[in-house]
RNA sequence: GCGCCCGUAGCUCAGUCGGAUAGAGCAACGGUUUCCUAAACCGUGGGCCGGGGGUUCGAGUCCCUUCGGGCGCACCA
C-alpha cells in the first residue's frame, strides 16, 4: 500500500473524528463536514503533514479559521494515533501534524518486497486506450512524431502503473486524399525512372525516400507495371509502398522502445462501411444538413467555430468523417477512457471531435486529447532548421543514431507537453551531470558501483530483517526515504493529470537527493550496522530509480 | 478578425483540488575539495509569477480585460 496515502488516510480519519467530536460538544456548528485535504507543507517548519479543514469550515461555522483550527487541535487527542508526536494550529488556520519517522522506516521493507512493482497502484478495473504517433505512412518520422511517441508511451506506462488496463494504438492513415496523392507521386516517379517524361503532381511527395521506395518497387516488379491501367498500377505501387512504410515506422518505433497492441487501419473503416454508417447515425440524430452539394456536421452546436464537412460534393467522405467513425469504434470497443496525443496544430479539431462523440451519445469527457507543442532542434546554441526542401530535416532514426534512445526519450518527456521543446543535440550527447539523462542514469550506476565495491570488501547486500532502519536518521536519509515513499502517489498524480513529464522530474529530483546524500555520507564505513542500513537505503533508491526510468522507457545502466 | 496554447530568476523550465516565506538546473559571485565513479561539493545574490481589474479567509493557479509570442481558422489531413 502507498505509504504516503496510508498516513494521509489515518490523519484524515483523525480530523474527521475531531470534527464530529467538536460538533458533539457544541464547540463548532456546521451542517456538512468540509471536503478537506491532508497535504505535505512546502515549508519543513510546518510539520510533516497539514490539513486545511478549518479554513474550509470558516464560512459555515461563522468563526475565524484560526479559532476553528485551535478547537480541532484541542479535541484531537495527542496520543490517539501512533506516530503523531505533535498537532498544532498554525498560520491562517492550518492544522500541522508532526510525525515520528516510524512511517518512513516502513518504506524500505515495502520497496524491497514489491521490487519492480514498487509504485504500482491498485487495479482500477478500467480500460484506457492511448493512441499516439499515428504518423502518415507516406514519409519519415519527424521530431513531432518522436515527441508524441515518447509522451504517449510514457503516459501509457504511467497509466499501467496507476492501475489501468492500457492499450496502445496506432491509427494508420491509409485512405483518403493524401494517399491518392501519394499513389500519384509513386507512379510519376516510377515512370520518370523508366525514362518517361511525365510531370510530377503539384502537391506530390517529393522526398528522396519516395524515390527509394520506387526503386524497391522496380526491384520487385521491373517493367511489369508499364503496360497496365493507371489505376491498377497505382494500386499495386501503393500497397507495396504502404507496407514498406508501415514496416519502417514499426521498426523505428520499436527501436525507440515502443510496441503497439493494435495497428488500426483507416481503410478498414471505409471498407466495412462504418464511415457511411456513422454519417447516417448523425443524420438520424439531426446533426447533418446539406449545403452546396456537401453534407455538413453541425459542430457549431458543440462549441466549434463553424460546421464541418462530412461528405464532399463529389461523394467522398472527409478525413473528419472517418475520424468520427474511428472514435466511435474506440468507444464501441468498451474503453472507459480514450486518450489521443495530437500535435498542437490539430487543436482546432478537439471541439468538433468531442462534439461528434457527444452527438453519438458518448461522454465527451471520456475522450481526452493531449496536445503537445512543437519541437525545435538545437545543436549547441544554433537552431537546426527543419526543411524538407533543403534536405536538412532530421528523422527519428537519425536522432536515435546520434543521441541514443535514452537521451531522446528523456528529453522529449522532460518538458510539459504544452510547452515548446528546445531539444539540444549537444546537451543530449554530453556525458556530464549537466545532461539530465546522464544525471539520473549515473545515480543508478553509482549505486551499482557501491555494491560492487561492497562485494570487493566481502560485504553482501543485507536482507531487510537484518537491518536496523532507524539508524537512517540523517536529514539526507530521511529526505530520500520520503521521496521514495512518494513514488506511488506521484504515479497516481501523473496519471490523473495526464502529465508524463512529472515522471521525468520525479526521477531527476530523486537522483538529486541521492547524489547529494552520496557526497555527504560514506555508505561503506567502519560501522557495520550503519553500513547495512545505508546499503539497504541504496537498494531501495536503486529500485525506485529503476522503476521510474522504466516508466520513461530509459535504461538503467549498471556501469557508465 | 475569431479560437486554442504559452508568458514565472540573466537563460531553459517546474509549480495535483486555489494554501503558509514561489522552486530546480545552467550561468554569475564566493568558498571547500581530489574522498565508495570521474570538475565534484557547499554557500550567496538574483522575482511587481507580462500589465490591470475581479472572485475570497487566501490567487502564479479561477474569472474578465489588455499586451507580447506560437499555432489554427479548406468540400487537406
Coordinates of C-alpha atoms (C1' of nucleotides) in Angstrom, one line a residue:
Chain A
X1 CA 0.0 0.0 0.0
X2 CA 1.1 3.5 -0.8
X3 CA 2.9 4.7 2.3
X4 CA 2.0 8.4 1.9
X5 CA -1.6 7.6 1.2
X6 CA -1.7 5.4 4.3
X7 CA -0.6 8.2 6.6
X8 CA -2.9 10.7 4.9
X9 CA -5.8 8.5 5.3
X10 CA -5.3 7.9 9.0
X11 CA -4.7 11.7 9.6
X12 CA -7.9 12.4 7.6
X13 CA -9.7 10.0 9.8
X14 CA -8.4 11.7 12.9
X15 CA -9.6 15.1 11.6
X16 CA -13.0 13.7 10.7
X17 CA -13.4 12.3 14.2
X18 CA -12.3 15.6 15.7
X19 CA -14.9 17.5 13.6
X20 CA -17.7 15.2 14.9
X21 CA -16.4 15.4 18.4
X22 CA -16.3 19.2 18.3
X23 CA -19.8 19.3 16.9
X24 CA -21.0 16.9 19.6
X25 CA -19.5 19.1 22.2
X26 CA -21.2 22.2 20.6
X27 CA -17.8 23.8 20.1
X28 CA -18.5 24.0 16.4
X29 CA -21.6 24.2 14.4
X30 CA -21.9 23.0 10.8
X31 CA -24.2 21.0 8.6
X32 CA -21.8 19.2 6.3
X33 CA -18.2 18.3 7.0
X34 CA -15.8 20.1 4.7
X35 CA -14.0 18.4 1.9
X36 CA -10.6 19.0 3.4
X37 CA -7.2 17.6 2.3
X38 CA -4.2 16.4 4.0
X39 CA -1.1 17.7 2.2
X40 CA 2.6 17.9 2.7
X41 CA 3.5 21.5 3.5
X42 CA 6.1 23.2 1.4
X43 CA 7.9 24.5 4.4
X44 CA 9.7 22.0 6.6
X45 CA 8.9 24.1 9.7
X46 CA 5.2 23.5 9.2
X47 CA 5.3 19.9 10.1
X48 CA 5.1 16.7 8.1
X49 CA 1.5 17.0 7.0
X50 CA -1.0 19.7 7.2
X51 CA -4.8 20.0 7.0
X52 CA -6.9 22.8 5.7
X53 CA -10.3 21.8 7.3
X54 CA -10.5 24.8 9.5
X55 CA -10.3 27.3 6.6
X56 CA -12.9 25.5 4.6
X57 CA -15.3 25.5 7.5
X58 CA -14.9 29.2 8.4
X59 CA -17.9 30.4 6.5
X60 CA -20.3 27.6 7.5
X61 CA -19.2 27.7 11.2
X62 CA -19.2 31.5 11.2
X63 CA -15.9 31.6 13.0
X64 CA -12.3 32.6 12.2
X65 CA -10.3 29.8 10.7
X66 CA -7.5 30.0 13.2
X67 CA -10.0 29.7 16.0
X68 CA -11.6 26.6 14.4
X69 CA -8.1 25.1 14.0
X70 CA -7.4 25.6 17.7
X71 CA -10.7 24.0 18.7
X72 CA -9.9 21.0 16.5
X73 CA -6.4 20.7 17.8
X74 CA -7.8 20.8 21.3
X75 CA -10.1 17.9 20.5
X76 CA -7.6 15.7 18.8
X77 CA -6.1 13.5 21.4
X78 CA -2.4 13.8 21.2
X79 CA -1.6 10.1 21.7
X80 CA -4.7 8.9 19.7
X81 CA -2.7 7.9 16.7
X82 CA 0.6 6.1 16.9
X83 CA 3.4 8.1 15.4
X84 CA 1.8 11.5 15.8
X85 CA 4.0 13.5 18.1
X86 CA 2.6 16.9 17.9
X87 CA -0.5 18.6 16.5
X88 CA -0.8 22.4 16.3
X89 CA -2.8 25.2 14.8
X90 CA -0.7 27.5 12.6
X91 CA -0.8 30.3 10.2
X92 CA -4.2 31.3 8.9
X93 CA -5.8 28.2 10.2
X94 CA -3.7 25.2 9.2
X95 CA -3.5 22.1 11.4
X96 CA 0.0 20.9 11.3
X97 CA 1.0 17.3 12.2
X98 CA 4.4 16.4 13.4
X99 CA 5.1 12.8 13.0
X100 CA 7.8 10.5 14.2
X101 CA 9.9 8.8 11.5
X102 CA 8.3 5.4 12.0
X103 CA 6.2 5.6 8.9
X104 CA 9.3 6.3 6.8
X105 CA 11.1 3.4 8.3
X106 CA 8.4 1.1 7.0
X107 CA 9.3 2.1 3.4
X108 CA 12.4 0.1 2.7
X109 CA 10.7 -3.3 3.6
X110 CA 7.8 -2.3 1.3
X111 CA 10.1 -1.4 -1.6
X112 CA 12.2 -4.5 -1.3
X113 CA 9.1 -6.6 -1.1
X114 CA 7.5 -5.1 -4.2
X115 CA 10.7 -4.7 -6.2
X116 CA 9.9 -4.0 -9.8
X117 CA 6.3 -3.4 -8.9
X118 CA 7.0 -0.8 -6.3
X119 CA 5.0 2.3 -7.3
X120 CA 2.2 0.3 -8.8
X121 CA -1.3 1.4 -7.7
X122 CA -4.2 -0.9 -7.1
X123 CA -6.1 -2.1 -10.1
X124 CA -8.9 0.3 -11.2
X125 CA -10.6 -2.3 -13.4
X126 CA -10.8 0.3 -16.1
X127 CA -9.7 0.1 -19.7
X128 CA -7.9 3.1 -21.2
X129 CA -6.6 3.4 -24.7
X130 CA -3.7 5.6 -25.7
X131 CA -3.5 6.4 -29.4
X132 CA -0.3 8.2 -30.4
X133 CA 2.1 9.0 -33.2
X134 CA -0.3 7.7 -35.9
X135 CA 2.1 9.2 -38.5
X136 CA 1.1 9.3 -42.1
X137 CA 2.6 6.2 -43.8
X138 CA 3.9 8.5 -46.6
X139 CA 7.2 9.6 -45.2
X140 CA 9.8 9.5 -42.4
X141 CA 9.1 10.0 -38.7
X142 CA 9.9 13.5 -37.7
X143 CA 10.5 15.3 -34.4
X144 CA 6.9 15.8 -33.7
X145 CA 6.2 12.1 -34.1
X146 CA 9.2 11.5 -31.9
X147 CA 7.9 13.7 -29.1
X148 CA 4.4 12.2 -29.4
X149 CA 6.0 8.7 -29.3
X150 CA 7.9 9.4 -26.1
X151 CA 5.0 11.1 -24.4
X152 CA 2.4 8.5 -25.5
X153 CA 4.5 5.5 -24.5
X154 CA 5.4 7.1 -21.1
X155 CA 1.9 8.0 -20.5
X156 CA 0.8 4.5 -21.3
X157 CA 3.4 3.2 -18.8
X158 CA 2.2 5.6 -16.2
X159 CA -1.4 4.6 -16.6
X160 CA -0.5 1.0 -16.5
X161 CA 1.3 1.5 -13.1
X162 CA -1.6 3.6 -12.0
X163 CA -3.8 0.6 -12.2
X164 CA -5.5 0.9 -15.6
X165 CA -5.6 -1.8 -18.3
X166 CA -3.8 0.0 -21.1
X167 CA -3.8 -0.5 -24.8
X168 CA -1.5 1.3 -27.2
X169 CA -2.9 2.0 -30.6
X170 CA -1.5 3.4 -33.9
X171 CA -4.0 4.7 -36.4
X172 CA -2.8 4.1 -39.9
X173 CA -4.0 6.8 -42.3
X174 CA -4.0 4.5 -45.3
X175 CA -7.0 6.1 -47.0
X176 CA -8.2 9.4 -48.3
X177 CA -6.9 12.2 -50.4
X178 CA -3.3 12.2 -49.2
X179 CA -3.0 8.5 -50.1
X180 CA -4.2 9.3 -53.6
X181 CA -1.6 11.9 -53.9
X182 CA 1.0 9.5 -52.6
X183 CA 0.0 7.0 -55.2
X184 CA 0.2 9.5 -57.9
X185 CA 3.7 10.5 -56.7
X186 CA 4.8 6.9 -56.8
X187 CA 3.5 6.4 -60.2
X188 CA 5.1 9.6 -61.5
X189 CA 8.5 8.7 -60.0
X190 CA 8.2 5.2 -61.5
X191 CA 7.5 6.5 -65.0
X192 CA 10.3 9.1 -64.6
X193 CA 12.8 6.4 -63.6
X194 CA 11.7 4.4 -66.5
X195 CA 12.6 7.3 -68.8
X196 CA 9.2 8.8 -69.5
X197 CA 8.7 12.5 -69.4
X198 CA 5.8 12.8 -67.0
X199 CA 5.2 15.7 -64.8
X200 CA 5.3 15.3 -61.0
X201 CA 2.0 16.1 -59.2
X202 CA 1.9 19.6 -57.8
X203 CA 1.5 18.8 -54.2
X204 CA 3.2 15.4 -54.5
X205 CA 5.6 13.7 -52.1
X206 CA 8.9 14.9 -53.4
X207 CA 11.1 13.4 -50.8
X208 CA 14.1 11.3 -51.5
X209 CA 12.6 8.4 -49.5
X210 CA 9.8 8.1 -52.0
X211 CA 12.3 7.7 -54.8
X212 CA 14.0 5.0 -52.7
X213 CA 10.6 3.2 -52.3
X214 CA 10.1 3.4 -56.0
X215 CA 13.5 1.8 -56.6
X216 CA 12.4 -1.0 -54.4
X217 CA 9.2 -1.4 -56.3
X218 CA 11.2 -1.6 -59.6
X219 CA 13.4 -4.2 -57.9
X220 CA 10.3 -6.3 -57.3
X221 CA 8.3 -5.6 -60.5
X222 CA 10.8 -4.5 -63.1
X223 CA 8.8 -3.3 -66.2
X224 CA 5.7 -5.2 -65.4
X225 CA 3.8 -2.1 -64.3
X226 CA 4.3 -0.3 -67.6
X227 CA 1.6 -2.0 -69.6
X228 CA -1.2 -1.5 -67.2
X229 CA -4.2 0.7 -66.5
X230 CA -3.0 3.6 -64.4
X231 CA -5.5 2.8 -61.6
X232 CA -4.2 -0.8 -61.3
X233 CA -0.6 0.4 -61.4
X234 CA -1.2 2.9 -58.6
X235 CA -2.9 0.3 -56.5
X236 CA 0.0 -2.1 -56.7
X237 CA 2.5 0.6 -56.1
X238 CA 0.5 2.0 -53.2
X239 CA 0.1 -1.4 -51.5
X240 CA 3.8 -2.0 -51.8
X241 CA 4.8 1.4 -50.5
X242 CA 2.3 1.4 -47.6
X243 CA 3.6 -2.0 -46.4
X244 CA 7.1 -0.8 -46.7
X245 CA 6.4 2.5 -44.9
X246 CA 4.4 0.8 -42.1
X247 CA 7.2 -1.7 -41.6
X248 CA 9.6 1.2 -41.4
X249 CA 7.5 3.0 -38.9
X250 CA 7.1 -0.1 -36.8
X251 CA 10.8 -0.8 -36.8
X252 CA 11.8 2.7 -35.9
X253 CA 9.3 2.9 -33.1
X254 CA 10.4 -0.4 -31.7
X255 CA 14.0 1.0 -31.7
X256 CA 12.5 3.8 -29.7
X257 CA 11.1 1.3 -27.3
X258 CA 7.5 1.5 -28.4
X259 CA 5.3 -1.5 -29.1
X260 CA 1.7 -1.2 -30.0
X261 CA -1.1 -3.5 -29.2
X262 CA -3.2 -2.5 -32.1
X263 CA -2.5 -1.1 -35.6
X264 CA -5.8 0.2 -36.8
X265 CA -6.3 0.8 -40.5
X266 CA -8.4 3.8 -41.7
X267 CA -9.0 2.0 -44.9
X268 CA -10.8 -0.8 -43.0
X269 CA -13.4 1.7 -41.7
X270 CA -14.3 2.6 -45.3
X271 CA -14.3 -1.0 -46.5
X272 CA -16.6 -2.1 -43.7
X273 CA -19.0 0.8 -44.3
X274 CA -18.5 2.3 -40.9
X275 CA -17.8 5.7 -42.3
X276 CA -21.1 5.8 -44.2
X277 CA -22.9 4.3 -41.2
X278 CA -21.7 7.0 -38.8
X279 CA -22.8 9.7 -41.2
X280 CA -26.2 8.0 -41.3
X281 CA -26.3 7.9 -37.5
X282 CA -25.5 11.6 -37.2
X283 CA -28.1 12.3 -39.8
X284 CA -30.8 10.4 -37.9
X285 CA -30.0 12.4 -34.8
X286 CA -30.4 15.6 -36.8
X287 CA -26.9 16.9 -36.8
X288 CA -26.3 16.7 -40.5
X289 CA -27.5 19.0 -43.3
X290 CA -26.8 19.5 -46.9
X291 CA -25.3 22.6 -48.4
X292 CA -23.9 23.2 -51.9
X293 CA -23.9 19.5 -52.5
X294 CA -21.9 18.5 -49.5
X295 CA -23.0 17.0 -46.2
X296 CA -22.2 19.1 -43.1
X297 CA -22.0 18.3 -39.4
X298 CA -23.4 20.9 -37.1
X299 CA -20.3 21.0 -35.0
X300 CA -21.0 24.7 -34.1
X301 CA -23.7 23.3 -31.8
X302 CA -21.0 21.8 -29.7
X303 CA -18.8 24.8 -29.3
X304 CA -16.9 24.6 -32.5
X305 CA -16.2 27.7 -34.5
X306 CA -18.0 26.5 -37.6
X307 CA -19.6 23.5 -39.1
X308 CA -17.5 20.9 -40.8
X309 CA -17.9 18.9 -44.0
X310 CA -18.5 15.1 -43.6
X311 CA -19.0 14.2 -47.3
X312 CA -17.8 16.3 -50.1
X313 CA -20.0 17.3 -53.1
X314 CA -18.1 14.6 -55.1
X315 CA -19.4 12.0 -52.7
X316 CA -16.1 11.2 -51.0
X317 CA -16.2 11.4 -47.2
X318 CA -13.7 13.6 -45.5
X319 CA -10.9 12.6 -43.0
X320 CA -13.1 14.1 -40.3
X321 CA -15.9 11.6 -41.2
X322 CA -13.5 8.7 -41.0
X323 CA -12.1 10.0 -37.7
X324 CA -15.6 10.1 -36.2
X325 CA -16.1 6.5 -37.3
X326 CA -12.8 5.7 -35.8
X327 CA -13.5 7.2 -32.4
X328 CA -17.0 5.7 -32.4
X329 CA -15.3 2.4 -32.9
X330 CA -13.0 3.0 -30.0
X331 CA -15.9 3.6 -27.7
X332 CA -17.7 0.6 -29.0
X333 CA -14.7 -1.4 -28.0
X334 CA -15.6 -0.5 -24.4
X335 CA -12.8 1.7 -23.3
X336 CA -13.6 3.8 -20.2
X337 CA -11.1 6.4 -21.2
X338 CA -9.8 7.2 -24.6
X339 CA -6.7 9.4 -24.9
X340 CA -5.2 10.9 -28.1
X341 CA -1.9 12.6 -28.4
X342 CA -2.0 15.3 -31.1
X343 CA 0.3 18.0 -32.3
X344 CA -0.9 21.4 -31.2
X345 CA -1.5 22.3 -34.9
X346 CA -4.5 20.0 -34.6
X347 CA -6.1 21.8 -31.7
X348 CA -8.9 23.0 -33.9
X349 CA -10.2 19.5 -34.2
X350 CA -10.7 18.9 -30.5
X351 CA -14.0 20.6 -30.1
X352 CA -15.6 19.0 -33.1
X353 CA -14.4 15.5 -32.3
X354 CA -15.7 15.8 -28.8
X355 CA -18.9 17.3 -30.3
X356 CA -19.2 14.4 -32.6
X357 CA -18.9 11.9 -29.8
X358 CA -21.5 13.8 -27.8
X359 CA -23.8 13.8 -30.8
X360 CA -23.4 10.0 -31.0
X361 CA -24.3 9.7 -27.3
X362 CA -20.9 9.1 -25.8
X363 CA -19.5 11.1 -22.9
X364 CA -17.1 13.7 -24.5
X365 CA -15.2 13.9 -21.2
X366 CA -14.1 10.3 -21.7
X367 CA -12.2 11.4 -24.7
X368 CA -9.1 13.1 -23.6
X369 CA -6.9 14.9 -26.1
X370 CA -3.4 15.7 -25.0
X371 CA -2.0 18.5 -27.2
X372 CA 1.7 18.9 -27.5
X373 CA 3.6 21.9 -28.7
X374 CA 6.3 21.7 -31.4
X375 CA 9.9 20.8 -31.1
X376 CA 12.9 23.0 -32.0
X377 CA 16.2 21.2 -32.6
X378 CA 19.3 22.9 -31.5
X379 CA 22.9 22.0 -32.0
X380 CA 24.7 23.9 -29.3
X381 CA 23.4 27.4 -29.5
X382 CA 22.1 27.3 -33.0
X383 CA 18.8 26.2 -34.2
X384 CA 18.6 23.3 -36.7
X385 CA 16.3 24.3 -39.4
X386 CA 14.0 21.5 -40.4
X387 CA 13.3 22.0 -44.0
X388 CA 12.3 19.2 -46.4
X389 CA 13.3 21.3 -49.3
X390 CA 16.9 21.6 -48.3
X391 CA 17.0 18.1 -47.1
X392 CA 18.2 19.1 -43.6
X393 CA 15.3 17.5 -41.9
X394 CA 16.3 15.1 -39.2
X395 CA 14.3 11.9 -38.9
X396 CA 13.7 9.9 -35.7
X397 CA 16.1 7.1 -36.9
X398 CA 18.9 9.7 -37.3
X399 CA 18.1 11.2 -33.9
X400 CA 18.3 7.8 -32.2
X401 CA 21.5 7.2 -34.1
X402 CA 23.0 10.4 -33.0
X403 CA 22.0 10.9 -29.3
X404 CA 20.7 7.4 -28.4
X405 CA 17.3 6.2 -27.4
X406 CA 17.6 7.0 -23.7
X407 CA 18.6 10.6 -24.2
X408 CA 16.0 11.2 -26.9
X409 CA 13.2 9.7 -24.8
X410 CA 14.1 11.5 -21.7
X411 CA 14.5 14.9 -23.4
X412 CA 11.1 14.6 -25.1
X413 CA 9.2 13.9 -21.9
X414 CA 11.1 16.2 -19.7
X415 CA 9.0 19.2 -20.5
X416 CA 5.3 19.7 -20.1
X417 CA 3.5 18.8 -23.3
X418 CA 2.1 22.3 -23.7
X419 CA 5.5 23.9 -23.5
X420 CA 7.6 24.3 -26.6
X421 CA 10.5 22.0 -26.5
X422 CA 14.0 23.1 -27.3
X423 CA 16.0 19.9 -27.9
X424 CA 19.7 20.5 -27.7
X425 CA 21.5 17.7 -29.5
X426 CA 24.8 18.6 -28.0
X427 CA 23.5 18.5 -24.4
X428 CA 21.7 15.2 -25.0
X429 CA 25.0 13.7 -26.1
X430 CA 27.0 15.1 -23.3
X431 CA 28.5 12.7 -20.7
X432 CA 28.3 15.1 -17.7
X433 CA 25.9 15.8 -14.9
X434 CA 24.6 18.7 -16.8
X435 CA 22.8 16.3 -19.0
X436 CA 19.7 15.3 -17.2
X437 CA 19.5 11.8 -18.6
X438 CA 23.1 11.2 -17.7
X439 CA 22.5 12.6 -14.2
X440 CA 19.8 10.2 -13.4
X441 CA 21.4 7.1 -15.0
X442 CA 24.6 8.0 -13.3
X443 CA 22.9 7.9 -9.9
X444 CA 21.8 4.4 -10.7
X445 CA 25.3 3.4 -11.9
X446 CA 26.8 4.9 -8.9
X447 CA 24.7 2.8 -6.6
X448 CA 25.7 -0.3 -8.5
X449 CA 29.3 0.8 -8.2
X450 CA 29.0 1.0 -4.4
X451 CA 27.5 -2.5 -4.5
X452 CA 30.5 -3.8 -6.5
X453 CA 32.8 -2.0 -4.1
X454 CA 31.0 -3.6 -1.2
X455 CA 31.3 -7.0 -2.8
X456 CA 35.0 -6.4 -3.1
X457 CA 35.1 -5.9 0.7
X458 CA 33.2 -9.1 1.1
X459 CA 30.2 -7.3 2.3
X460 CA 27.0 -8.8 1.0
X461 CA 23.8 -6.8 0.5
X462 CA 21.7 -7.1 3.6
X463 CA 18.3 -8.6 3.8
X464 CA 15.6 -6.3 5.2
X465 CA 15.1 -8.1 8.5
X466 CA 18.8 -7.9 9.5
X467 CA 18.8 -4.1 9.2
X468 CA 18.1 -1.6 11.8
X469 CA 16.5 1.0 9.6
X470 CA 16.1 3.5 12.5
X471 CA 19.8 4.2 12.0
X472 CA 18.9 6.1 8.9
X473 CA 18.3 9.3 10.8
X474 CA 20.4 11.8 8.9
X475 CA 18.4 14.6 7.3
X476 CA 19.5 13.5 3.8
X477 CA 18.5 9.9 4.5
X478 CA 15.0 10.8 5.7
X479 CA 14.6 13.1 2.7
X480 CA 15.5 10.2 0.4
X481 CA 13.1 7.9 2.2
X482 CA 10.3 10.5 2.0
X483 CA 10.9 11.0 -1.7
X484 CA 10.9 7.2 -2.3
X485 CA 7.7 7.0 -0.2
X486 CA 6.0 9.5 -2.6
X487 CA 6.7 7.4 -5.7
X488 CA 3.3 5.6 -5.8
X489 CA 1.4 8.8 -5.2
X490 CA 3.5 10.6 -7.9
X491 CA 2.3 7.9 -10.4
X492 CA -1.3 8.5 -9.4
X493 CA -1.0 12.2 -9.9
X494 CA 0.8 11.9 -13.2
X495 CA -2.0 9.6 -14.4
X496 CA -4.8 11.8 -13.0
X497 CA -3.4 14.9 -14.5
X498 CA -2.2 13.2 -17.7
X499 CA 1.3 14.6 -17.1
X500 CA 4.0 12.3 -18.3
X501 CA 6.7 15.0 -17.7
X502 CA 6.1 14.6 -14.0
X503 CA 7.9 11.3 -14.0
X504 CA 11.0 12.8 -15.5
X505 CA 11.0 15.5 -12.9
X506 CA 10.5 13.0 -10.1
X507 CA 13.4 10.9 -11.2
X508 CA 15.6 13.9 -11.5
X509 CA 14.7 15.0 -8.0
X510 CA 15.3 11.6 -6.6
X511 CA 18.7 11.4 -8.3
X512 CA 19.5 14.8 -7.0
X513 CA 18.7 13.8 -3.4
X514 CA 20.8 10.7 -3.9
X515 CA 23.8 12.5 -5.3
X516 CA 23.7 15.0 -2.5
X517 CA 23.5 12.2 0.1
X518 CA 26.3 10.3 -1.5
X519 CA 28.5 13.3 -1.4
X520 CA 28.0 13.8 2.3
X521 CA 27.9 10.4 3.8
X522 CA 30.0 7.3 3.4
X523 CA 28.0 4.2 2.7
X524 CA 30.9 1.9 3.1
X525 CA 32.1 2.8 6.6
X526 CA 33.6 1.3 9.7
X527 CA 30.2 0.8 11.4
X528 CA 28.8 -2.5 10.2
X529 CA 25.2 -1.8 11.4
X530 CA 25.1 1.6 9.8
X531 CA 26.7 0.3 6.7
X532 CA 24.0 -2.3 6.4
X533 CA 21.3 0.3 6.8
X534 CA 22.8 2.6 4.2
X535 CA 23.2 -0.3 1.7
X536 CA 19.6 -1.0 2.2
X537 CA 18.7 2.6 1.6
X538 CA 20.7 2.4 -1.6
X539 CA 19.0 -0.7 -2.6
X540 CA 15.6 0.9 -2.4
X541 CA 16.8 4.0 -4.1
X542 CA 18.0 1.9 -6.9
X543 CA 14.8 0.1 -7.2
X544 CA 12.8 3.3 -7.3
X545 CA 15.1 4.9 -9.9
X546 CA 15.0 1.7 -12.0
X547 CA 11.2 1.7 -11.9
X548 CA 11.0 5.4 -12.7
X549 CA 13.4 5.1 -15.6
X550 CA 11.4 2.0 -16.8
X551 CA 8.3 4.1 -17.0
X552 CA 10.2 6.6 -19.1
X553 CA 11.5 3.9 -21.3
X554 CA 15.1 4.8 -20.4
X555 CA 17.6 2.1 -19.5
X556 CA 19.2 1.9 -16.1
X557 CA 22.9 1.0 -16.7
X558 CA 24.9 -0.6 -14.0
X559 CA 28.1 1.0 -15.2
X560 CA 28.8 4.1 -17.2
Chain B
rG1 C1' -10.7 39.4 -37.1
rC2 C1' -12.1 34.8 -34.2
rG3 C1' -10.3 30.5 -31.3
rC4 C1' -6.5 27.4 -28.6
rC5 C1' -1.6 27.2 -26.1
rC6 C1' 2.3 29.9 -23.8
rG7 C1' 4.3 34.4 -20.8
rU8 C1' 7.5 32.6 -13.6
rA9 C1' 15.3 34.5 -11.7
rG10 C1' 20.2 36.6 -16.9
rC11 C1' 18.9 31.5 -19.8
rU12 C1' 15.9 26.7 -20.0
rC13 C1' 11.9 25.3 -17.3
rA14 C1' 8.9 23.1 -12.5
rG15 C1' 4.8 24.6 -9.7
rU16 C1' -2.1 17.9 -8.3
rC17 C1' -8.1 20.1 -5.9
rG18 C1' -6.7 27.8 -5.0
rG19 C1' -2.9 27.2 0.6
rA20 C1' 1.6 29.4 4.8
rU21 C1' 8.1 32.8 3.2
rA22 C1' 7.1 31.0 -5.4
rG23 C1' 11.3 26.4 -6.7
rA24 C1' 15.1 23.4 -9.8
rG25 C1' 19.1 23.2 -13.4
rC26 C1' 22.5 26.2 -16.0
rA27 C1' 25.0 31.0 -15.9
rA28 C1' 27.2 34.7 -12.2
rC29 C1' 29.7 35.5 -7.5
rG30 C1' 32.3 33.5 -3.0
rG31 C1' 34.4 29.2 -0.7
rU32 C1' 35.9 23.9 0.1
rU33 C1' 37.9 19.6 -2.0
rU34 C1' 40.7 15.3 -5.0
rC35 C1' 37.3 11.0 -0.7
rC36 C1' 32.6 4.3 -2.4
rU37 C1' 32.8 6.9 -10.1
rA38 C1' 35.4 10.6 -13.0
rA39 C1' 35.4 19.2 -12.4
rA40 C1' 32.7 17.4 -7.8
rC41 C1' 30.6 19.7 -3.4
rC42 C1' 28.8 23.8 -0.1
rG43 C1' 27.2 28.7 0.1
rU44 C1' 25.4 33.7 -1.9
rG45 C1' 22.9 37.0 -4.9
rG46 C1' 19.1 37.2 -8.2
rG47 C1' 11.5 37.7 -8.9
rC48 C1' 5.5 43.5 -9.1
rC49 C1' 4.9 34.9 -11.4
rG50 C1' 3.9 40.1 -18.8
rG51 C1' 0.3 44.6 -17.2
rG52 C1' -4.6 46.0 -15.0
rG53 C1' -9.2 44.7 -12.6
rG54 C1' -12.3 41.0 -10.0
rU55 C1' -13.9 36.5 -7.1
rU56 C1' -12.4 35.1 -1.1
rC57 C1' -10.1 33.8 4.8
rG58 C1' -6.1 33.1 0.9
rA59 C1' -4.6 33.8 -6.3
rG60 C1' 1.5 32.0 -10.1
rU61 C1' -3.0 28.8 -10.0
rC62 C1' -10.0 30.7 -11.0
rC63 C1' -12.9 34.9 -13.9
rC64 C1' -12.7 39.5 -17.0
rU65 C1' -9.6 42.7 -19.7
rU66 C1' -5.1 44.2 -22.1
rC67 C1' -0.1 43.5 -24.2
rG68 C1' 3.6 40.1 -26.4
rG69 C1' 4.9 35.2 -28.8
rG70 C1' 3.4 30.4 -31.1
rC71 C1' -0.4 27.6 -33.7
rG72 C1' -5.1 27.1 -36.0
rC73 C1' -9.4 29.0 -38.8
rA74 C1' -10.1 24.1 -46.7
rC75 C1' -15.6 20.2 -49.7
rC76 C1' -6.2 18.9 -46.8
rA77 C1' -5.0 15.6 -43.1

